[in-house]
Coordinates of C-alpha atoms and ligand atoms in Angstrom, one line a residue:
M1 CA 0.7 48.3 103.3
V2 CA 4.4 49.0 103.6
A3 CA 4.8 47.4 99.8
M4 CA 2.3 49.9 98.8
Q5 CA 4.1 52.6 100.1
L6 CA 7.1 51.7 99.2
Y7 CA 8.0 49.8 96.1
V8 CA 11.8 48.8 96.5
V9 CA 13.4 46.7 93.8
F10 CA 16.9 45.5 94.1
I11 CA 18.2 44.8 90.6
L12 CA 21.0 42.7 91.7
L13 CA 23.0 41.6 88.3
S14 CA 26.0 39.7 88.0
S15 CA 29.1 41.4 86.3
L16 CA 28.6 44.3 88.4
C17 CA 31.8 45.9 88.1
Q18 CA 33.7 47.7 85.2
R19 CA 31.1 47.2 82.3
L20 CA 30.2 50.8 82.8
Q21 CA 33.6 51.9 82.0
G22 CA 33.3 49.8 79.0
I23 CA 30.5 51.4 77.3
E24 CA 31.1 53.9 74.7
L25 CA 29.0 56.5 73.1
E26 CA 29.4 54.7 69.7
E27 CA 27.8 51.7 71.1
L28 CA 24.7 53.6 72.1
P29 CA 21.8 53.9 69.5
D30 CA 22.0 57.1 67.8
K31 CA 18.3 57.8 68.2
D32 CA 18.4 58.1 72.1
M33 CA 21.0 60.9 72.3
H34 CA 19.1 61.9 75.5
T35 CA 19.8 58.6 77.3
G36 CA 23.4 58.8 75.9
L37 CA 24.2 62.1 77.4
L38 CA 22.9 60.8 80.6
L39 CA 24.7 57.8 80.6
Q40 CA 27.9 59.8 79.7
L41 CA 27.4 61.9 82.5
L42 CA 26.8 59.1 84.9
K43 CA 30.3 57.6 83.6
R44 CA 31.8 61.0 84.4
I45 CA 30.6 61.0 87.9
R46 CA 31.7 57.4 88.3
L47 CA 35.3 59.0 87.0
E48 CA 35.3 61.6 89.7
R49 CA 34.6 59.1 92.4
D50 CA 33.1 55.4 92.0
Y51 CA 29.7 54.5 93.0
D52 CA 28.6 50.9 93.9
T53 CA 24.8 51.6 94.5
I54 CA 21.9 53.4 92.6
V55 CA 19.1 54.8 94.5
I56 CA 16.6 56.1 92.5
Y57 CA 13.8 58.3 93.9
G58 CA 10.5 59.2 91.9
R59 CA 8.1 57.2 89.9
E60 CA 8.3 56.2 86.6
P61 CA 8.1 57.8 83.9
C62 CA 11.4 59.0 84.4
V63 CA 14.4 59.5 82.8
F64 CA 16.7 57.6 85.1
H65 CA 14.8 54.1 85.1
A66 CA 15.5 53.7 81.1
L67 CA 19.2 53.9 82.0
L68 CA 19.1 51.2 84.4
P69 CA 19.7 48.1 82.4
Q70 CA 23.0 49.8 80.8
L71 CA 24.0 50.7 84.5
E72 CA 24.2 47.1 85.5
L73 CA 24.5 48.2 89.7
P74 CA 22.4 46.9 92.6
T75 CA 19.6 49.5 92.6
V76 CA 17.0 50.6 95.1
L77 CA 14.0 52.3 93.7
L78 CA 12.1 54.3 96.1
T79 CA 8.9 55.4 94.5
Q80 CA 7.3 57.1 97.3
G81 CA 10.4 59.3 98.2
S82 CA 11.1 58.1 101.3
S83 CA 12.7 54.7 102.8
W84 CA 10.9 54.6 105.9
E85 CA 12.9 51.7 106.9
D86 CA 16.5 52.5 108.5
W87 CA 18.5 51.3 105.4
S88 CA 22.3 51.0 105.5
F89 CA 23.2 52.5 102.5
S90 CA 26.6 52.5 101.9
S91 CA 28.1 56.1 101.5
E92 CA 29.4 55.4 97.7
S93 CA 25.8 55.4 96.6
L94 CA 24.7 57.7 93.8
L95 CA 21.0 58.9 94.2
L96 CA 19.3 59.9 91.1
I97 CA 16.3 61.8 91.8
C98 CA 13.5 62.1 89.3
T99 CA 12.0 65.7 89.8
S100 CA 13.1 68.3 92.2
D101 CA 10.7 67.3 94.9
A102 CA 10.8 63.6 94.6
E103 CA 13.0 62.9 97.6
Q104 CA 10.9 63.3 100.5
E105 CA 13.3 61.3 102.7
R106 CA 11.9 61.7 106.3
N107 CA 14.3 58.9 108.1
T108 CA 16.8 60.8 110.1
R109 CA 19.4 57.8 110.2
T110 CA 19.1 57.2 106.4
L111 CA 19.5 60.8 105.8
L112 CA 22.7 60.8 108.1
K113 CA 24.0 57.8 105.9
L114 CA 23.4 59.4 102.9
Q115 CA 24.9 62.7 103.6
P116 CA 28.3 61.8 101.8
A117 CA 26.4 60.3 98.8
R118 CA 26.0 62.1 95.5
R119 CA 22.7 63.5 94.2
L120 CA 21.8 63.9 90.6
V121 CA 18.3 66.0 90.4
Y122 CA 16.5 65.8 87.0
L123 CA 15.6 69.4 87.0
E124 CA 12.0 70.6 85.5
L125 CA 12.1 73.1 82.8
E126 CA 10.9 75.9 85.1
K127 CA 12.5 75.2 88.5
Q128 CA 15.7 77.5 89.1
P129 CA 18.7 75.4 90.3
K130 CA 19.0 78.2 92.9
E131 CA 15.8 77.1 94.7
V132 CA 16.8 73.2 94.6
C133 CA 20.3 74.1 95.9
Q134 CA 18.8 76.3 98.9
A135 CA 16.4 73.5 99.7
Y136 CA 19.1 70.9 99.8
F137 CA 21.3 73.1 102.0
E138 CA 18.5 73.5 104.4
R139 CA 18.5 69.9 104.9
E140 CA 22.3 69.9 105.1
Q141 CA 22.8 67.6 102.1
V142 CA 25.2 69.3 100.1
N143 CA 26.5 67.1 97.1
V144 CA 23.9 67.8 94.6
A145 CA 24.1 68.2 90.7
M146 CA 21.2 69.0 88.4
V147 CA 20.7 68.4 84.9
D148 CA 18.2 69.3 83.1
S149 CA 16.1 68.2 79.7
V150 CA 18.3 70.8 77.6
G151 CA 21.4 69.0 78.7
N152 CA 22.5 71.9 81.1
L153 CA 24.5 70.7 84.2
Y154 CA 24.6 72.7 87.5
S155 CA 26.3 71.9 90.5
C156 CA 25.6 73.2 94.1
R157 CA 28.5 75.3 95.9
C158 CA 27.5 76.2 99.6
F159 CA 30.1 78.7 100.3
E160 CA 29.8 80.7 96.9
Q161 CA 28.1 84.1 96.1
E162 CA 25.6 82.4 93.8
N163 CA 25.0 78.8 95.4
Y164 CA 25.3 77.0 92.3
V165 CA 27.6 76.9 89.2
Q166 CA 26.7 75.9 85.7
L167 CA 29.0 73.2 84.1
A168 CA 29.8 72.6 81.0
V169 CA 28.7 69.3 79.9
N170 CA 30.9 68.8 76.6
L171 CA 30.9 65.1 76.6
S172 CA 33.8 64.9 74.2
S173 CA 35.9 67.3 75.9
S174 CA 38.8 66.1 77.8
Y175 CA 38.6 65.3 81.3
P176 CA 41.8 64.6 83.2
K177 CA 43.1 60.8 82.6
E178 CA 40.9 58.5 84.8
S179 CA 43.7 57.6 87.2
T180 CA 44.4 61.3 87.8
A181 CA 40.7 61.9 88.3
L182 CA 40.0 59.1 90.4
M183 CA 43.3 59.9 92.7
S184 CA 42.5 63.6 93.0
L185 CA 38.8 63.2 93.8
N186 CA 39.0 62.5 97.6
S187 CA 41.7 65.2 98.4
N188 CA 40.5 68.5 99.0
I189 CA 39.9 70.4 95.7
D190 CA 39.7 74.1 96.1
V191 CA 38.0 76.5 93.6
A192 CA 41.3 77.7 92.7
S193 CA 43.0 74.3 91.7
E194 CA 39.8 73.7 90.0
S195 CA 39.8 76.7 87.9
N196 CA 43.4 76.4 87.0
S197 CA 42.8 73.1 85.1
N198 CA 40.2 73.4 82.3
Y199 CA 38.5 70.4 84.1
A200 CA 35.4 71.0 86.3
F201 CA 34.5 68.4 89.1
I202 CA 31.1 68.2 89.2
Y203 CA 31.1 67.2 92.7
V204 CA 33.6 69.1 95.1
E205 CA 34.4 68.9 98.9
Q206 CA 32.1 72.1 99.6
F207 CA 33.8 72.2 103.3
S208 CA 37.2 72.4 102.4
N209 CA 37.0 76.2 102.4
M210 CA 34.1 77.2 104.7
R211 CA 35.3 81.1 104.4
G212 CA 35.0 82.1 107.9
S213 CA 31.4 80.3 108.8
L214 CA 31.1 79.2 112.4
I215 CA 31.6 76.0 114.0
R216 CA 29.7 76.5 117.2
S217 CA 31.7 74.6 120.2
E218 CA 32.1 74.4 124.1
P219 CA 34.7 73.5 126.1
D220 CA 34.0 71.7 129.3
L221 CA 36.9 73.4 131.1
L222 CA 38.0 69.9 132.5
G223 CA 42.0 69.6 132.8
P224 CA 44.0 69.1 130.2
R225 CA 41.6 68.1 127.1
A226 CA 39.9 71.4 127.0
F227 CA 40.4 74.6 128.9
L228 CA 39.7 78.2 128.2
Y229 CA 42.2 81.2 128.3
H230 CA 42.0 84.8 127.5
N231 CA 43.9 85.8 124.4
P232 CA 45.5 89.2 125.3
S233 CA 46.3 89.5 121.4
T234 CA 42.8 89.3 120.3
G235 CA 41.1 90.3 123.2
K236 CA 39.2 87.0 123.2
Y237 CA 38.6 83.7 125.0
E238 CA 40.1 80.8 123.1
I239 CA 40.1 77.4 123.7
K240 CA 43.1 75.1 124.3
G241 CA 43.7 71.6 125.1
F242 CA 44.2 68.3 123.4
V243 CA 40.8 68.2 122.2
A244 CA 40.2 71.8 121.5
N245 CA 43.2 71.9 119.7
L246 CA 41.7 69.2 117.4
I247 CA 38.5 71.6 116.9
T248 CA 40.8 74.8 116.3
M249 CA 43.1 73.1 114.1
F250 CA 40.1 71.7 112.0
A251 CA 38.8 75.1 112.1
E252 CA 42.0 76.7 110.7
H253 CA 42.3 73.7 108.0
V254 CA 39.2 74.5 106.4
N255 CA 39.1 78.3 107.2
A256 CA 36.5 78.4 109.5
T257 CA 35.9 80.0 112.8
V258 CA 35.2 78.6 116.1
K259 CA 32.4 80.3 118.0
L260 CA 31.9 80.0 121.6
R261 CA 29.1 80.9 123.8
D262 CA 28.9 84.6 124.1
D263 CA 28.8 84.9 127.8
I264 CA 31.6 82.2 128.4
G265 CA 34.5 83.5 131.2
L266 CA 37.1 81.9 133.2
G267 CA 36.0 80.0 136.1
Q268 CA 32.8 78.8 135.5
S269 CA 32.2 75.3 134.3
I270 CA 29.3 73.4 132.6
H271 CA 29.0 69.7 133.2
Y272 CA 30.0 67.5 130.2
K273 CA 26.5 66.0 130.3
N274 CA 24.9 69.5 129.7
I275 CA 27.2 70.1 126.8
V276 CA 26.0 66.7 125.3
Q277 CA 22.7 67.7 125.8
R278 CA 23.4 70.8 123.8
V279 CA 24.8 69.1 121.2
K280 CA 21.9 66.5 120.9
L281 CA 19.6 69.8 120.8
N282 CA 21.6 70.9 117.8
M283 CA 22.8 74.3 119.7
L284 CA 26.6 73.0 119.2
D285 CA 28.4 71.5 116.1
I286 CA 31.4 70.0 118.0
A287 CA 31.7 69.8 121.5
A288 CA 35.4 70.1 123.3
T289 CA 34.4 67.2 125.3
L290 CA 35.0 63.6 125.3
S291 CA 32.3 61.0 125.5
S292 CA 32.4 57.3 125.9
T293 CA 30.8 55.1 123.2
L294 CA 29.4 53.2 126.1
D295 CA 27.1 56.4 126.6
F296 CA 25.3 56.3 123.4
K297 CA 23.4 53.6 121.6
N298 CA 25.1 54.5 118.1
Y299 CA 27.5 56.8 116.6
D300 CA 24.7 59.4 115.5
H301 CA 26.2 62.0 117.9
L302 CA 29.4 61.0 118.2
S303 CA 32.6 61.3 116.1
Y304 CA 35.4 58.3 115.1
P305 CA 36.9 57.7 118.3
Y306 CA 39.6 60.0 119.0
I307 CA 41.7 58.4 121.8
H308 CA 41.3 55.4 124.2
S309 CA 41.7 55.4 127.7
S310 CA 41.3 53.2 131.0
F311 CA 38.9 54.5 133.8
C312 CA 40.8 53.5 137.2
F313 CA 41.5 54.9 140.4
M314 CA 44.0 57.1 141.5
I315 CA 45.2 56.1 144.7
P316 CA 47.6 57.8 147.5
V317 CA 50.9 56.2 147.4
P318 CA 51.2 54.1 150.7
A319 CA 52.8 55.3 153.7
R320 CA 56.4 54.2 154.6
L321 CA 56.5 51.6 157.3
D322 CA 57.7 52.3 160.7
Y323 CA 61.0 51.9 161.9
K324 CA 59.6 49.8 164.3
E325 CA 58.0 47.5 161.8
I326 CA 61.1 46.9 160.0
Y327 CA 62.5 43.8 161.9
T328 CA 59.1 42.0 162.0
I329 CA 58.7 42.2 158.3
I330 CA 62.2 40.9 157.4
V331 CA 61.4 38.0 159.6
H332 CA 59.3 36.3 157.1
P333 CA 57.4 33.2 158.4
L334 CA 58.1 31.1 155.5
V335 CA 61.9 32.0 155.2
T336 CA 62.2 31.7 159.2
G337 CA 60.6 28.3 158.4
V338 CA 63.1 27.2 155.7
L339 CA 66.3 28.2 158.1
I340 CA 64.5 26.1 160.9
V341 CA 64.4 23.2 158.5
L342 CA 67.8 23.9 157.3
F343 CA 69.1 23.5 160.9
F344 CA 67.6 20.7 161.6
I345 CA 68.7 19.1 158.5
F346 CA 72.4 20.3 159.5
S347 CA 72.2 19.0 163.1
L348 CA 71.3 15.4 161.7
L349 CA 74.2 15.6 159.1
L350 CA 76.6 16.7 162.3
I351 CA 75.3 13.9 164.3
Y352 CA 75.7 11.2 161.7
S353 CA 78.8 12.2 160.1
Q354 CA 80.8 12.3 163.5
D355 CA 80.9 8.7 163.5
L356 CA 79.0 7.8 160.6
N357 CA 76.2 6.1 162.6
W358 CA 73.3 7.4 164.8
R359 CA 75.1 6.4 168.3
R360 CA 75.1 10.0 169.4
F361 CA 71.4 10.8 168.1
S362 CA 69.1 12.3 170.8
L363 CA 66.2 14.7 170.6
I364 CA 68.3 17.4 172.5
N365 CA 71.0 17.1 170.4
L366 CA 68.8 17.3 167.5
L367 CA 66.6 20.3 168.9
L368 CA 69.5 22.2 170.2
N369 CA 72.8 21.1 168.8
D370 CA 74.8 24.2 169.9
R371 CA 77.5 23.4 167.3
C372 CA 74.9 23.7 164.3
I373 CA 73.4 27.1 165.8
R374 CA 76.5 28.9 166.5
G375 CA 77.8 27.7 162.8
L376 CA 74.4 29.2 161.0
L377 CA 74.9 32.2 163.2
G378 CA 78.5 32.5 161.8
H379 CA 80.1 32.0 164.9
A380 CA 82.9 29.9 165.8
F381 CA 82.4 26.2 167.2
P382 CA 84.8 23.5 168.2
M383 CA 85.7 21.1 165.7
P384 CA 86.4 17.1 167.1
A385 CA 89.9 16.4 167.1
Q386 CA 90.4 14.5 163.9
P387 CA 87.4 15.3 161.9
S388 CA 86.7 12.8 159.2
R389 CA 86.2 14.2 155.6
Y390 CA 82.2 13.8 155.6
L391 CA 82.5 16.1 158.9
K392 CA 84.8 18.7 157.0
G393 CA 82.2 18.8 154.1
I394 CA 79.3 19.5 156.3
C395 CA 81.2 22.1 158.3
M396 CA 81.8 23.7 155.0
L397 CA 78.2 23.4 153.9
I398 CA 77.2 24.8 157.4
C399 CA 79.7 27.9 156.8
F400 CA 78.2 28.6 153.3
A401 CA 74.5 28.8 154.7
S402 CA 75.7 30.8 157.7
I403 CA 77.5 33.5 155.2
M404 CA 74.3 33.4 153.0
T405 CA 71.7 34.2 156.1
T406 CA 73.8 36.5 157.8
T407 CA 74.7 39.0 154.9
M408 CA 71.1 38.5 153.5
Y409 CA 69.8 39.6 156.8
E410 CA 72.1 42.4 157.4
S411 CA 71.6 43.9 154.3
Y412 CA 67.9 43.7 154.3
L413 CA 68.0 45.4 157.6
Q414 CA 70.5 48.2 156.9
S415 CA 68.8 48.9 153.6
Y416 CA 65.4 49.1 155.3
F417 CA 66.8 51.5 158.2
T418 CA 68.0 54.0 155.4
H419 CA 65.0 53.7 153.1
P420 CA 61.7 52.0 154.8
P421 CA 59.5 50.1 152.6
Y422 CA 55.9 51.2 151.6
E423 CA 53.2 49.6 153.1
P424 CA 51.5 47.4 150.5
M425 CA 49.3 48.8 147.4
L426 CA 45.8 48.5 147.1
R427 CA 45.2 45.8 144.2
S428 CA 41.4 45.1 144.4
F429 CA 38.2 46.7 145.4
E430 CA 38.2 44.6 148.7
D431 CA 41.6 46.0 149.4
I432 CA 40.1 49.6 149.2
L433 CA 37.1 48.5 151.4
N434 CA 39.4 47.3 153.9
S435 CA 41.6 50.2 153.6
R436 CA 41.8 53.5 155.4
H437 CA 40.7 55.5 152.3
R438 CA 37.7 56.6 151.3
I439 CA 36.6 56.6 147.9
A440 CA 35.4 60.0 146.7
V441 CA 32.8 59.8 143.8
E442 CA 29.9 62.0 142.4
R443 CA 26.6 60.7 142.9
E444 CA 25.7 60.2 139.0
E445 CA 28.9 58.0 138.5
A446 CA 28.3 56.5 142.0
K447 CA 25.2 55.0 140.4
H448 CA 26.6 54.3 137.2
W449 CA 30.2 52.7 137.7
L450 CA 30.8 52.1 141.0
L451 CA 27.7 49.9 142.1
K452 CA 28.3 47.9 139.3
N453 CA 31.9 46.9 140.3
L454 CA 31.6 47.2 144.3
S455 CA 29.8 44.9 146.7
L456 CA 28.7 47.6 148.8
T457 CA 27.1 46.5 152.0
T458 CA 25.7 48.8 154.8
S459 CA 28.8 47.8 156.8
N460 CA 31.0 49.1 154.3
A461 CA 28.8 51.8 152.8
H462 CA 30.5 54.7 154.6
R463 CA 33.9 53.9 152.7
V464 CA 32.7 55.6 149.7
H465 CA 32.5 59.3 149.8
I466 CA 29.4 60.8 147.8
V467 CA 29.9 64.3 146.5
D468 CA 27.0 65.9 145.1
N469 CA 28.6 68.8 143.5
W470 CA 30.8 67.7 140.9
Q471 CA 33.0 70.7 141.0
E472 CA 33.8 70.0 144.7
L473 CA 35.0 66.5 143.5
I474 CA 37.1 68.2 140.8
R475 CA 38.7 70.6 143.5
L476 CA 39.5 67.7 145.9
R477 CA 41.2 66.0 143.3
E478 CA 43.1 68.6 142.2
S479 CA 44.5 69.6 145.4
F480 CA 45.6 66.0 145.8
N481 CA 44.0 65.5 148.8
I482 CA 45.0 62.0 150.1
S483 CA 42.1 61.4 152.3
F484 CA 40.5 60.0 149.4
I485 CA 40.5 57.5 146.6
Y486 CA 39.4 59.3 143.2
P487 CA 38.1 58.0 139.8
T488 CA 40.2 59.1 137.1
T489 CA 40.5 58.5 133.3
E490 CA 44.2 57.5 132.6
L491 CA 44.3 60.6 130.1
R492 CA 43.6 62.9 133.2
W493 CA 46.3 60.9 135.3
F494 CA 48.8 61.7 132.7
S495 CA 49.0 65.2 133.8
F496 CA 48.4 64.8 137.3
N497 CA 51.4 62.7 136.8
E498 CA 53.2 65.3 135.1
Q499 CA 52.4 67.6 138.1
Q500 CA 53.5 65.1 140.4
K501 CA 56.7 65.5 138.9
Y502 CA 57.3 68.9 140.5
F503 CA 56.5 67.8 144.1
S504 CA 59.4 66.3 146.4
E505 CA 57.6 63.0 146.1
P506 CA 54.8 61.4 144.4
V507 CA 51.3 61.6 146.4
F508 CA 49.2 59.5 144.0
Y509 CA 49.7 56.9 141.8
Y510 CA 47.4 55.3 139.0
S511 CA 46.1 51.8 139.7
E512 CA 46.0 49.6 136.6
D513 CA 44.5 46.7 138.8
V514 CA 41.2 48.6 140.3
C515 CA 39.3 49.7 137.4
M516 CA 35.9 50.6 136.3
K517 CA 36.5 50.2 132.9
R518 CA 39.9 49.0 131.2
F519 CA 39.2 50.1 127.7
L520 CA 37.2 53.2 126.7
L521 CA 36.7 54.4 123.2
L522 CA 36.4 58.5 123.6
S523 CA 34.8 60.4 120.7
L524 CA 33.9 64.1 120.5
P525 CA 29.9 64.8 120.4
L526 CA 28.9 66.0 117.3
R527 CA 25.8 67.4 115.9
R528 CA 24.0 64.7 114.2
H529 CA 23.8 66.1 110.7
L530 CA 27.0 67.8 110.8
P531 CA 27.5 67.9 106.8
Y532 CA 31.6 67.9 107.2
R533 CA 31.6 65.1 109.5
Q534 CA 33.5 62.9 107.2
L535 CA 36.1 65.8 106.6
F536 CA 36.3 66.0 110.7
E537 CA 36.8 62.5 111.1
K538 CA 39.4 62.5 108.4
H539 CA 40.9 65.0 110.1
I540 CA 40.9 63.1 113.7
L541 CA 42.7 60.1 111.7
T542 CA 45.3 62.6 110.0
M543 CA 46.2 64.2 113.7
Q544 CA 46.5 60.8 114.9
E545 CA 48.7 59.6 112.3
F546 CA 51.0 62.2 112.3
G547 CA 51.6 62.4 116.2
F548 CA 49.6 65.4 116.8
A549 CA 47.4 64.1 119.4
K550 CA 50.2 62.6 121.3
F551 CA 52.2 65.9 121.1
W552 CA 49.3 67.9 122.3
M553 CA 48.7 65.3 125.2
D554 CA 52.4 65.5 126.2
N555 CA 52.2 69.1 126.3
S556 CA 48.7 69.5 127.7
F557 CA 49.9 70.1 131.3
N558 CA 53.1 72.4 130.2
D559 CA 50.2 74.7 128.4
M560 CA 48.1 74.8 131.6
V561 CA 51.3 76.0 133.5
R562 CA 51.9 78.4 130.7
L563 CA 48.3 79.9 130.8
K564 CA 48.5 80.1 134.5
L565 CA 45.8 77.4 134.9
T566 CA 47.4 75.3 137.1
S567 CA 50.3 75.9 139.6
L568 CA 53.5 74.2 140.3
K569 CA 52.4 74.3 144.1
D570 CA 54.0 70.9 146.0
Y571 CA 50.9 69.3 147.3
S572 CA 52.9 66.2 149.1
H573 CA 53.9 66.2 152.7
P574 CA 57.2 64.8 152.7
L575 CA 58.0 63.7 156.3
M576 CA 61.8 64.8 156.9
P577 CA 64.0 61.7 156.8
E578 CA 65.2 60.8 160.3
D579 CA 69.1 60.5 160.0
Q580 CA 69.4 58.7 163.6
V581 CA 68.0 55.5 164.5
Y582 CA 66.4 55.7 168.1
I583 CA 66.3 53.2 170.7
K584 CA 62.2 53.2 170.2
D585 CA 63.1 52.0 166.5
L586 CA 64.6 48.6 168.1
T587 CA 62.1 47.8 170.4
R588 CA 60.9 44.5 168.4
I589 CA 64.4 43.5 168.5
F590 CA 64.7 44.0 171.8
V591 CA 61.3 42.4 172.7
F592 CA 62.8 39.3 170.5
Y593 CA 66.1 39.1 172.3
L594 CA 64.4 39.4 175.7
A595 CA 62.0 36.2 174.6
A596 CA 65.0 34.3 173.6
H597 CA 66.7 34.9 176.7
L598 CA 63.6 33.8 178.7
F599 CA 63.5 30.8 176.5
A600 CA 67.2 29.7 177.5
C601 CA 66.7 30.7 181.0
I602 CA 63.7 28.3 181.2
C603 CA 65.7 25.5 179.0
F604 CA 68.5 25.9 181.8
A605 CA 66.0 25.5 184.5
I606 CA 64.7 22.3 183.0
E607 CA 68.2 21.2 182.6
C608 CA 69.1 21.8 186.1
C609 CA 65.7 20.0 187.5
W610 CA 66.5 17.2 185.1
A611 CA 69.8 17.0 186.5
K612 CA 68.8 17.0 190.0
I613 CA 66.1 14.5 189.5
F614 CA 67.6 11.9 187.2
G615 CA 71.3 13.0 187.9
L616 CA 71.2 11.9 191.7
K617 CA 70.0 8.4 191.1
Ligands
LIG1 C1 33.7 70.3 73.0 O1 35.3 70.2 73.3 C2 36.0 69.8 72.2 C3 37.3 69.5 72.5 O2 37.6 70.1 73.9 C4 35.7 70.6 71.2 O3 36.5 70.5 70.0 C5 34.3 71.1 70.8 O4 34.1 72.0 69.7 C6 33.7 71.1 72.0 N1 32.1 71.2 71.6 C7 31.2 71.8 72.2 C8 29.9 71.8 71.7 O5 31.5 72.8 72.8
LIG2 C1 38.9 82.3 104.1 O1 37.6 83.0 104.9 C2 37.9 84.6 104.3 C3 36.4 85.0 104.6 O2 36.1 84.8 106.2 C4 38.1 84.9 103.1 O3 38.2 86.2 102.9 C5 39.2 84.2 102.7 O4 39.6 84.3 101.2 C6 39.1 82.9 102.5 N1 40.6 82.1 103.0 C7 40.9 81.3 101.6 C8 42.4 80.5 101.6 O5 40.0 81.2 100.8

């Protein structure tokens, strides 16, 4: 069945390349001038821009079939006028169409792929080129040329009064040198330069001058990427932002006009999902928003990726530690353990080095060696009358260790009392669930992202604050409300961080550790059959290459401030730094001091008892 409907033959011959250019008119048989003319025309088309595949629409008899042996290129024959299957045609295909209505391509994906391809239609005698161009423009296929049996060559032109031009096919007339022709083809040739040289291109970049045509767009009014403002000099609403600029710049470049909704106004915003929906319904050409490639199955509705980002959390900067706590945190158990081990080693060394034997060794001497304690705390201690050189060496070691430890603790204590350290940062989802903060998230997103990453149980579900109204979430986030943790893309964080620089102290930090997605490719949603998709994607790359995208990003926050869309209000709540240390701040130290005293008293009491019981014997 499929075989009947679609008779596809691939003629794959070896030595594909370069043969065509070698064919000269002289080599062709004189009797078949018509074939010769067409071959010459195909050669000229190939000089403009190379093609690597031939697709022929229409059934035999057809002039183009006769040319195939000479063309020696991979060929697809579509006799039924449609490819049915989703073919991956290359954009460098040349479509030869036997009659003006032979191409009835219905496969939307194939149509999309064939948009940049060039078409050569063999025009029947009674057909008007105007109608054919019109029919193709309605299908948004713009690279169309026609040749009729008399040898007239027409090429469609979208944005001109007459929608086609007639070109002279003087095959012996000079076209530009091959190299210049091939080089200049991909650049934007406008009509002016075309008429200056006496060489007229058959296929031109139609959209390089759109003569004021409309590009329908809509901003999502989210933060720095696309926002609306009222331009007093034109009296109209305009869009700005690092995504919106891309579109306005493109419109300027191709002499088009950006058209926003008529009823658009400040202060209203549309969920970006609705904008994407409008793009899918062909109501918008290019939307001024960003969509992740993860939300789409393919690139039919997306442009080439414009920017990449991560999607993580912005978390309130942890509070500073209480003064009371400082003493506790500097007595780190590991360091204390090391110090105690050092103390025992020094005690042993001291005991041994006095007489170079173990006669003085006893448990009490090891555990409570008063010389060693005093030495390590940096105090004076009595030296034996004639110390050996070993003993002197050990004392030196003790002095050195005491200097190290006492200065270390002193500097810790002093600097922490001046600038108390922060509480630990949240480094994982577990940390967040165990912290006092709650994650604020929109219901849709909670379903989409959060549940995948978070092991929510009934006991910790209250750690997530679900917001039904997304504008409410945005308002919370923009007012730097520190009760919550917010999911944010790095792009948005960039301007929050910029804003924070005007605060007296930072309020949030962007966590690179707790992420919902570490790498997202973001593209602009495009209408599926946008005919200038290629041109727009090239524009994206150019803007990236020349650093405009980065420049817009860097300036986006300043633009928002300049257009009074955000304020420089300080949302931080800095605590006045205390310039005194109160007794209450030292309670831990006193507790420690008391405990040590108590311990000493107990030791003393035991010693007394010991003396009473054993000393009286
Ligand atoms: C074709 O062009 C050449 C050189 O440009 C010219 O000499 C010749 O007369 C032209 N032929 C026709 C049929 O216009
Ligand atoms: C741009 O478009 C306008 C029509 O809106 C036209 O008058 C003008 O000539 C065009 N500019 C260029 C450079 O072609």
